[in-house]
Coordinates of C-alpha atoms in Angstrom, one line a residue:
Chain A
X16 CA 8.3 -6.4 -45.4
X17 CA 7.1 -6.3 -41.7
X18 CA 8.4 -7.9 -38.5
X19 CA 6.1 -10.0 -36.7
X20 CA 6.8 -11.1 -33.2
X21 CA 4.9 -13.5 -30.8
X22 CA 4.7 -14.0 -27.1
X23 CA 3.5 -16.6 -24.7
X24 CA 1.2 -19.3 -26.0
X25 CA 0.9 -17.5 -29.4
X26 CA 4.5 -17.9 -29.8
X27 CA 4.4 -21.6 -28.7
X28 CA 1.7 -22.3 -31.3
X29 CA 3.3 -20.5 -34.1
X30 CA 6.8 -22.2 -33.1
X31 CA 8.9 -19.1 -33.7
X32 CA 9.5 -15.8 -31.6
X33 CA 9.6 -13.6 -34.7
X34 CA 9.6 -13.7 -38.4
X35 CA 9.7 -11.3 -41.5
X36 CA 6.5 -11.3 -43.4
X37 CA 6.2 -10.1 -46.9
X38 CA 2.6 -8.5 -47.1
X39 CA 0.2 -6.0 -48.6
X40 CA -2.3 -6.2 -45.8
X41 CA -3.8 -2.8 -45.1
X42 CA -4.9 -3.5 -41.5
X43 CA -4.0 -5.9 -38.5
X44 CA -7.1 -7.8 -39.3
X45 CA -6.0 -8.3 -42.9
X46 CA -2.7 -9.4 -41.7
X47 CA -4.2 -11.9 -39.3
X48 CA -6.6 -13.2 -42.3
X49 CA -3.5 -13.7 -44.5
X50 CA -1.4 -15.6 -41.8
X51 CA -4.6 -17.8 -40.9
X52 CA -4.6 -18.9 -44.5
X53 CA -0.9 -19.8 -44.5
X54 CA -0.7 -22.9 -42.2
X55 CA -2.5 -24.8 -39.6
X56 CA -0.3 -23.4 -36.7
X57 CA -1.3 -19.9 -37.6
X58 CA -4.9 -20.8 -37.8
X59 CA -4.6 -22.4 -34.2
X60 CA -2.8 -19.3 -32.9
X61 CA -5.3 -16.8 -34.4
X62 CA -8.5 -19.0 -33.9
X63 CA -9.9 -16.5 -31.5
X64 CA -8.6 -12.9 -31.8
X65 CA -10.8 -11.8 -28.8
X66 CA -8.3 -13.7 -26.8
X67 CA -5.5 -11.9 -28.4
X68 CA -3.9 -8.2 -28.1
X69 CA -1.7 -6.6 -30.7
X70 CA 1.0 -4.0 -30.3
X71 CA 2.2 -1.8 -33.3
X72 CA 5.8 -0.7 -32.9
X73 CA 5.5 -1.6 -29.3
X74 CA 2.4 0.5 -28.5
X75 CA -0.8 -1.4 -27.6
X76 CA -3.3 -0.9 -30.7
X77 CA -6.3 -2.5 -32.2
X78 CA -7.2 -5.2 -34.7
X79 CA -8.6 -2.5 -37.2
X80 CA -5.5 -0.3 -37.1
X81 CA -3.8 0.5 -40.4
X82 CA -0.4 -1.0 -41.0
X83 CA 1.1 1.7 -43.1
X84 CA 4.5 2.8 -41.9
X85 CA 4.5 0.0 -39.1
X86 CA 7.7 -1.8 -38.8
X87 CA 6.9 -4.4 -36.1
X88 CA 3.6 -6.1 -35.2
X89 CA 3.3 -8.0 -31.9
X90 CA 0.8 -10.6 -31.0
X91 CA 0.2 -12.0 -27.5
X92 CA -2.4 -13.0 -24.8
X93 CA -3.6 -10.6 -22.4
X94 CA -0.8 -9.6 -20.1
X95 CA -0.4 -10.9 -16.7
X96 CA 2.4 -8.9 -15.2
X97 CA 2.7 -7.7 -11.4
Chain B
X24 CA 11.3 8.1 -11.1
X25 CA 13.2 4.8 -11.2
X26 CA 12.2 1.8 -13.5
X27 CA 14.0 -1.4 -13.8
X28 CA 13.4 -4.5 -15.6
X29 CA 15.9 -7.2 -14.8
X30 CA 16.4 -11.1 -14.6
X31 CA 18.5 -10.8 -11.4
X32 CA 16.9 -11.1 -8.1
X33 CA 16.4 -8.1 -5.8
X34 CA 16.0 -7.6 -2.2
X35 CA 12.8 -5.7 -1.5
X36 CA 13.9 -4.4 1.9
X37 CA 17.2 -3.0 0.7
X38 CA 15.4 -1.3 -2.1
X39 CA 12.7 0.3 0.2
X40 CA 15.5 1.4 2.5
X41 CA 17.5 3.1 -0.7
X42 CA 14.1 4.5 -1.8
X43 CA 13.0 6.0 1.6
X44 CA 16.4 7.3 2.8
X45 CA 17.2 10.9 3.1
X46 CA 13.9 12.5 2.2
X47 CA 12.8 15.6 4.4
X48 CA 9.5 16.2 2.6
X49 CA 8.0 12.8 2.5
X50 CA 5.7 11.6 5.1
X51 CA 4.4 8.4 3.6
X52 CA 6.1 5.5 1.8
X53 CA 3.9 2.7 0.6
X54 CA 5.5 -0.5 -1.3
X55 CA 4.1 -3.5 -2.7
X56 CA 6.0 -6.7 -3.4
X57 CA 4.7 -9.4 -5.6
X58 CA 6.0 -12.9 -4.7
X59 CA 5.9 -16.1 -6.6
X60 CA 3.0 -18.1 -4.8
X61 CA 2.5 -21.7 -5.0
X62 CA -1.4 -21.5 -5.8
X63 CA -2.4 -25.1 -6.1
X64 CA 0.8 -26.8 -4.7
X65 CA 3.5 -28.5 -6.6
X66 CA 4.9 -25.2 -8.2
X67 CA 8.5 -25.7 -9.1
X68 CA 9.0 -22.3 -10.7
X69 CA 7.2 -19.4 -12.5
X70 CA 8.6 -18.3 -15.9
X71 CA 8.2 -14.7 -17.0
X72 CA 8.3 -13.7 -20.6
X73 CA 8.5 -10.1 -21.5
X74 CA 8.7 -7.9 -24.6
X75 CA 12.1 -6.1 -24.5
X76 CA 12.0 -2.5 -25.5
X77 CA 8.1 -2.3 -25.1
X78 CA 8.3 -3.3 -21.5
X79 CA 10.4 -0.4 -20.3
X80 CA 8.3 2.1 -22.6
X81 CA 5.0 0.6 -21.1
X82 CA 6.1 0.9 -17.6
X83 CA 7.7 4.4 -17.9
X84 CA 4.3 5.4 -19.5
X85 CA 2.2 4.0 -16.6
X86 CA 4.6 5.5 -14.1
X87 CA 4.5 9.1 -15.7
X88 CA 0.7 8.8 -15.5
X89 CA 0.9 8.0 -11.9
X90 CA 3.3 11.2 -11.5
X91 CA 0.8 13.4 -13.2
X92 CA -2.2 12.2 -11.4
X93 CA -0.9 12.2 -7.7
X94 CA 1.6 14.6 -5.9
X95 CA 4.2 12.2 -5.6
X96 CA 7.9 12.9 -4.4
X97 CA 9.2 9.7 -6.1
X98 CA 8.2 6.3 -7.5
X99 CA 10.0 3.1 -8.0
X100 CA 9.0 0.0 -10.2
X101 CA 11.3 -3.1 -10.5
X102 CA 10.0 -6.2 -12.6
X103 CA 11.9 -9.4 -13.1
X104 CA 11.6 -11.7 -16.0
X105 CA 13.0 -15.2 -16.5
X106 CA 12.7 -18.2 -14.3
X107 CA 11.7 -17.6 -10.5
X108 CA 11.4 -20.0 -7.6
X109 CA 8.5 -20.0 -5.3
X110 CA 8.7 -17.4 -2.6
X111 CA 11.0 -14.9 -4.5
X112 CA 9.9 -11.6 -5.3
X113 CA 8.7 -11.0 -8.8
X114 CA 8.2 -7.1 -8.8
X115 CA 7.9 -4.3 -6.5
X116 CA 6.6 -0.6 -6.7
X117 CA 7.1 2.1 -4.0
X118 CA 5.7 5.6 -3.8
X119 CA 6.7 8.4 -1.7
X120 CA 4.5 11.4 -0.9
X121 CA 3.8 14.1 1.6
X122 CA 0.5 12.3 2.4
X123 CA -0.7 8.7 2.9
X124 CA -3.6 9.0 0.6
X125 CA -1.5 9.8 -2.6
X126 CA 1.1 7.2 -1.8
X127 CA -1.6 4.5 -1.3
X128 CA -3.5 5.4 -4.2
X129 CA -0.6 5.7 -6.6
X130 CA 0.8 2.3 -5.7
X131 CA -2.5 0.7 -6.2
X132 CA -3.0 2.2 -9.6
X133 CA 0.6 1.1 -10.7
X134 CA -0.1 -2.4 -9.7
X135 CA -3.4 -2.5 -11.6
X136 CA -1.9 -1.1 -14.8
X137 CA 1.4 -3.0 -14.4
X138 CA -0.9 -6.1 -14.1
X139 CA -2.8 -5.6 -17.3
X140 CA -0.8 -3.2 -19.4
X141 CA 2.9 -4.0 -19.1
X142 CA 4.0 -6.7 -21.7
X143 CA 4.8 -9.7 -19.2
X144 CA 3.3 -13.2 -19.3
X145 CA 3.5 -15.6 -16.5
X146 CA 3.8 -19.5 -17.0
X147 CA 3.6 -21.9 -14.0
X148 CA 5.8 -24.9 -14.2
X149 CA 4.7 -27.8 -12.0
X150 CA 6.0 -31.4 -11.7
X151 CA 3.1 -32.4 -13.9
X152 CA 2.9 -29.8 -16.3
X153 CA 3.2 -26.2 -17.6
X154 CA 0.5 -23.5 -18.0
X155 CA 0.3 -19.8 -18.8
X156 CA -1.5 -17.7 -16.2
X157 CA -4.6 -16.3 -17.7
X158 CA -5.7 -12.7 -17.1
X159 CA -8.9 -12.6 -15.2
X160 CA -11.9 -10.3 -15.8
X161 CA -11.2 -8.7 -12.3
X162 CA -7.8 -7.6 -13.8
X163 CA -9.5 -5.6 -16.5
X164 CA -12.4 -4.4 -14.0
X165 CA -9.7 -3.1 -11.7
X166 CA -8.6 -0.5 -14.3
X167 CA -12.1 0.9 -14.5
X168 CA -11.7 2.2 -10.9
X169 CA -9.2 4.6 -12.3
X170 CA -11.2 5.8 -15.5
X171 CA -13.2 8.6 -13.9
Chain C
X14 CA 0.2 -10.9 14.0
X15 CA 3.2 -9.0 15.1
X16 CA 2.7 -5.6 17.0
X17 CA 5.4 -3.7 18.6
X18 CA 5.4 -0.3 20.4
X19 CA 8.9 1.0 20.9
X20 CA 11.0 4.2 21.5
X21 CA 13.9 2.6 19.6
X22 CA 14.5 3.2 16.0
X23 CA 13.7 0.5 13.5
X24 CA 14.9 -0.4 9.9
X25 CA 11.8 -0.5 7.6
X26 CA 13.7 -2.6 4.9
X27 CA 14.8 -5.2 7.5
X28 CA 11.5 -5.5 8.9
X29 CA 9.9 -5.9 5.4
X30 CA 12.5 -8.6 4.6
X31 CA 11.9 -10.4 7.8
X32 CA 8.0 -10.1 7.4
X33 CA 8.2 -11.3 3.8
X34 CA 10.7 -14.1 3.9
X35 CA 9.8 -17.7 3.7
X36 CA 6.1 -17.6 2.9
X37 CA 4.9 -20.0 0.1
X38 CA 1.2 -18.9 0.0
X39 CA 1.7 -15.2 -0.1
X40 CA 1.5 -13.3 -3.5
X41 CA 1.3 -9.8 -2.2
X42 CA 2.8 -7.8 0.6
X43 CA 2.1 -4.2 1.0
X44 CA 3.9 -1.9 3.4
X45 CA 3.5 1.6 4.7
X46 CA 6.0 3.6 6.4
X47 CA 5.1 6.9 8.2
X48 CA 8.2 9.3 8.2
X49 CA 8.8 12.5 10.2
X50 CA 8.2 15.2 7.7
X51 CA 9.3 18.7 7.9
X52 CA 6.1 20.4 6.9
X53 CA 6.6 23.9 7.2
X54 CA 10.5 24.0 7.3
X55 CA 12.6 24.4 10.5
X56 CA 11.4 21.2 12.2
X57 CA 13.9 20.1 14.8
X58 CA 12.1 17.0 15.8
X59 CA 8.8 15.1 16.4
X60 CA 7.9 14.1 20.0
X61 CA 5.3 11.2 20.3
X62 CA 3.5 10.9 23.5
X63 CA 1.4 7.7 23.9
X64 CA -0.8 5.8 26.6
X65 CA 1.1 2.7 27.8
X66 CA -1.1 -0.2 28.3
X67 CA -4.0 1.4 26.1
X68 CA -1.8 1.7 23.1
X69 CA -1.1 -1.9 22.8
X70 CA -4.5 -2.9 23.5
X71 CA -5.9 -0.4 20.9
X72 CA -3.5 -1.6 18.2
X73 CA -4.1 -5.3 18.9
X74 CA -7.9 -4.5 18.5
X75 CA -7.5 -2.7 15.2
X76 CA -5.1 -5.4 13.9
X77 CA -7.6 -8.2 15.1
X78 CA -10.4 -6.3 13.0
X79 CA -8.2 -6.4 9.9
X80 CA -7.6 -10.2 10.3
X81 CA -11.2 -10.7 10.5
X82 CA -12.2 -8.5 7.7
X83 CA -9.6 -9.6 5.1
X84 CA -8.0 -12.8 4.1
X85 CA -4.6 -12.2 5.4
X86 CA -1.6 -14.4 6.0
X87 CA -0.1 -12.1 8.6
X88 CA 0.3 -8.4 9.6
X89 CA 2.9 -6.3 11.1
X90 CA 2.5 -2.9 13.2
X91 CA 5.4 -1.0 14.7
X92 CA 4.8 2.3 16.1
X93 CA 7.5 4.5 18.0
X94 CA 7.1 7.0 20.7
X95 CA 9.4 9.6 22.3
X96 CA 11.7 12.1 20.4
X97 CA 12.2 11.6 16.7
X98 CA 14.4 13.5 14.3
X99 CA 13.4 14.7 10.7
X100 CA 13.4 11.7 8.0
X101 CA 13.2 8.9 10.5
X102 CA 10.5 6.3 10.4
X103 CA 7.6 7.0 12.9
X104 CA 5.8 3.7 12.3
X105 CA 5.2 1.0 9.7
X106 CA 2.4 -1.5 8.8
X107 CA 2.8 -4.5 6.5
X108 CA 0.2 -6.9 5.4
X109 CA 0.7 -10.3 3.6
X110 CA -1.9 -12.0 1.6
X111 CA -2.6 -14.4 -1.5
X112 CA -4.0 -11.5 -3.3
X113 CA -3.1 -7.8 -3.7
X114 CA -6.5 -6.3 -3.1
X115 CA -6.7 -7.7 0.3
X116 CA -3.1 -6.6 1.1
X117 CA -3.8 -3.2 -0.1
X118 CA -7.2 -2.5 1.6
X119 CA -6.0 -4.0 5.0
X120 CA -2.9 -1.8 5.0
X121 CA -5.1 1.3 4.1
X122 CA -7.6 0.4 6.9
X123 CA -4.9 -0.1 9.5
X124 CA -3.4 3.3 8.7
X125 CA -6.7 4.9 8.9
X126 CA -7.6 3.5 12.2
X127 CA -4.0 3.8 13.7
X128 CA -4.2 7.5 13.0
X129 CA -7.3 8.3 14.8
X130 CA -8.1 5.3 17.2
X131 CA -4.6 4.5 18.8
X132 CA -3.7 6.9 21.8
X133 CA -0.6 8.5 20.1
X134 CA -0.2 12.4 20.1
X135 CA 2.5 14.2 17.9
X136 CA 4.1 17.5 18.8
X137 CA 6.2 19.2 16.5
X138 CA 9.2 21.1 17.9
X139 CA 10.7 23.9 15.7
X140 CA 13.4 26.5 16.5
X141 CA 10.6 29.0 17.1
X142 CA 8.1 26.9 19.2
X143 CA 6.3 23.5 19.9
X144 CA 2.9 22.8 18.8
X145 CA 0.7 19.8 19.1
X146 CA -0.4 18.4 15.7
X147 CA -4.3 18.7 15.4
X148 CA -6.4 15.9 14.2
X149 CA -8.2 16.9 10.8
X150 CA -11.8 16.3 9.9
X151 CA -10.4 14.2 7.0
X152 CA -8.9 11.8 9.6
X153 CA -12.2 11.0 10.9
X154 CA -13.9 11.1 7.5
X155 CA -11.3 8.4 6.6
X156 CA -12.9 5.9 8.9
X157 CA -16.3 6.3 7.3
X158 CA -14.8 4.6 4.2
X159 CA -14.8 1.4 6.2
X160 CA -18.0 1.6 7.9
X161 CA -20.3 -0.1 5.5
Chain D
X23 CA -11.1 7.1 44.6
X24 CA -10.4 7.1 40.8
X25 CA -7.1 7.5 38.9
X26 CA -7.4 10.4 36.3
X27 CA -4.8 10.5 33.7
X28 CA -4.1 13.2 31.1
X29 CA -2.3 13.3 27.8
X30 CA -0.8 16.0 25.3
X31 CA -2.0 19.6 25.7
X32 CA -4.6 18.4 28.4
X33 CA -1.7 17.3 30.7
X34 CA 0.2 20.4 29.9
X35 CA -2.8 22.7 31.0
X36 CA -3.4 20.5 34.1
X37 CA 0.3 20.4 35.0
X38 CA 0.3 16.6 36.2
X39 CA 0.2 13.4 34.1
X40 CA -2.0 11.6 36.5
X41 CA -3.6 12.1 40.1
X42 CA -6.0 10.2 42.4
X43 CA -9.3 12.0 42.6
X44 CA -11.8 11.5 45.6
X45 CA -15.1 11.7 43.8
X46 CA -18.9 10.7 44.0
X47 CA -19.3 11.6 40.4
X48 CA -21.9 9.3 38.6
X49 CA -20.7 9.8 35.1
X50 CA -17.7 11.3 33.1
X51 CA -19.5 14.5 32.6
X52 CA -20.2 14.9 36.2
X53 CA -16.5 14.4 36.9
X54 CA -15.7 17.1 34.4
X55 CA -18.0 19.4 36.1
X56 CA -16.5 18.8 39.5
X57 CA -12.9 19.2 38.2
X58 CA -13.9 22.3 36.3
X59 CA -15.1 23.8 39.7
X60 CA -11.8 23.1 41.3
X61 CA -9.2 25.4 39.9
X62 CA -8.6 27.6 36.8
X63 CA -6.2 25.1 35.1
X64 CA -9.0 22.4 35.1
X65 CA -11.4 25.1 33.8
X66 CA -8.9 25.7 31.1
X67 CA -8.3 22.1 30.1
X68 CA -12.1 21.2 30.1
X69 CA -13.3 24.4 28.4
X70 CA -14.3 22.7 25.4
X71 CA -15.1 18.9 26.0
X72 CA -16.0 18.5 22.2
X73 CA -12.2 19.0 21.7
X74 CA -11.7 16.0 24.1
X75 CA -11.8 12.4 24.1
X76 CA -12.2 10.0 27.2
X77 CA -11.1 6.5 27.9
X78 CA -12.4 4.4 30.8
X79 CA -9.9 1.6 32.1
X80 CA -8.1 2.1 28.7
X81 CA -11.1 1.8 26.4
X82 CA -12.4 4.9 24.3
X83 CA -15.7 5.9 25.9
X84 CA -18.2 8.7 25.9
X85 CA -18.8 11.5 28.4
X86 CA -22.3 10.4 29.5
X87 CA -20.8 7.0 30.4
X88 CA -21.2 5.8 34.1
X89 CA -18.1 5.7 36.3
X90 CA -19.3 2.9 38.5
X91 CA -16.4 0.2 38.8
X92 CA -14.1 2.3 36.7
X93 CA -10.5 2.5 38.1
X94 CA -9.0 4.8 35.5
X95 CA -10.3 7.7 33.5
X96 CA -8.2 9.3 30.8
X97 CA -8.5 12.6 29.2
X98 CA -6.8 13.6 25.8
X99 CA -7.3 15.4 22.6
X100 CA -8.1 13.4 19.4
X101 CA -5.3 11.1 18.6
X102 CA -2.9 11.8 15.9
X103 CA -0.9 8.5 15.5
X104 CA 0.3 7.1 12.2

C-alpha cells in the first residue's frame, strides 16, 4: 500500500487529491504504467510524463527511482512558485 | 533564518522593518516582493496550491543552501497559498549581510530556487476561464546560473 | 521615478509599502536598504557629506539610465546626509517591474552607480578617531559589469 | 573668477569649503598647478591628483578638461555613497 497524491492539473484530471494504491510496482515508472492501465483519467494525467515531476516522501525524485520503503508518492506539474 | 508558509496576507513593509531592526553588523538588506499581476487583463484572482509538509522542507533546504553559500546574517522567506486578489503580495524574501553583493546574490538565488523547486502551483482565474500558470524554460535556465 | 536626498531619517518599510501599493501591472518589487554598520567595533556615528545640487542631478541621471535600460514601472531612491547613528538606514533603492529579473538587475545597477558616481562621502567617527571611508577598487570594478 | 569647492578630506586639508579664485588657467590641471604653488595646504591637498576627482559645473569631468565658460570647479576624493 502506497499513498499517492496529486497536485494542480494532475489532481484535476485524476479527480482526487490523494488515494491509497495497492501495488507491487518496483519503480515510479512502473507505478505510472500501472495507473495508466487503470482508467482513462489516469491515462490523460500521465499522457506525457516529461511534463510531470515526482516526489518520494516529500523529496523531489526521478521516474526511474525505486519505490521500496516509500510511503508517499506525489505527482505534479513543474512548480510555479515565487 | 525565518521561513513562513501561510494563507493569511502579510505586510511587506512591516516584515522588512522587523527583519532589519536592531542589527549592528548588517550593512545591506535586500528584499524581493512578488505581487499578483494582471498579465493579460481581466484577472479576478490567483489561486496558489501547495504541498503541505514538503513545502516547508523544500524552502528550508533552499534557505540553508543560501546560508552556506553566502555570508549572511539572516534571511526571511514568506510564501502564501490559497486565493489571492490582484495587487496583493504573494511572497517575499529578504537577506541581511555585511556587504551588498552577498545580500543581492542570495536574494536572487532564493527567488530562482523558490520559483522552480518549492512545491507551489499558480492558477489564474479570469472572468472567462481558469488556467494553470506554466513553468517556462527560462525558470529552469535561471537555476543553471548558480550551478558552477 | 522618485528621488529624495534628505537629512531626516526615513522608514524603509513604510517607503516600501507606499512604493508597492496599488500597482496592477507589477509582479516584482526589489528593495535595497543600506544601513550604518559598525565594521570594526566602537563606531559612534557615520557622517555623510554631499554636494548639494550635483547630488540630485547625479542621482536623477543614474535613475534615468536604469529606466532606459530595463523595463521598469517605477523606481525609488532615497539617500540621507548628515550624522547617522549605527543601525539606521543610510539610503534605499526600490524597483518595480513586471518581471523579477529586471527588478533585481536595475536595483543592483542603481546601487553600483550610486556608490561610485553620486557625490557622497562617508566618515566613520569612533571614540578614538575619525576617518574618511575609502573607495575600493571593487567599487570601480562593479561598474564594469554594466559596461557591455 | 571661478568658484572652487572642496569636499571631504580635500576640504579639510584646504581648510575652507569654497572660495573664489582669480585665474587665467586654461585647464583643470593648470588650475591645480597654480593652487599648488600658492600655499602648503594646497600642495598637501593636491599632492596626488590620481586620488582626486573633479566636477565642472556639477558634472564629473577630467583633469585635462578646459575651464573656459566654467563657473564652478569641485575637487573631491572618489565618492563613497550607497
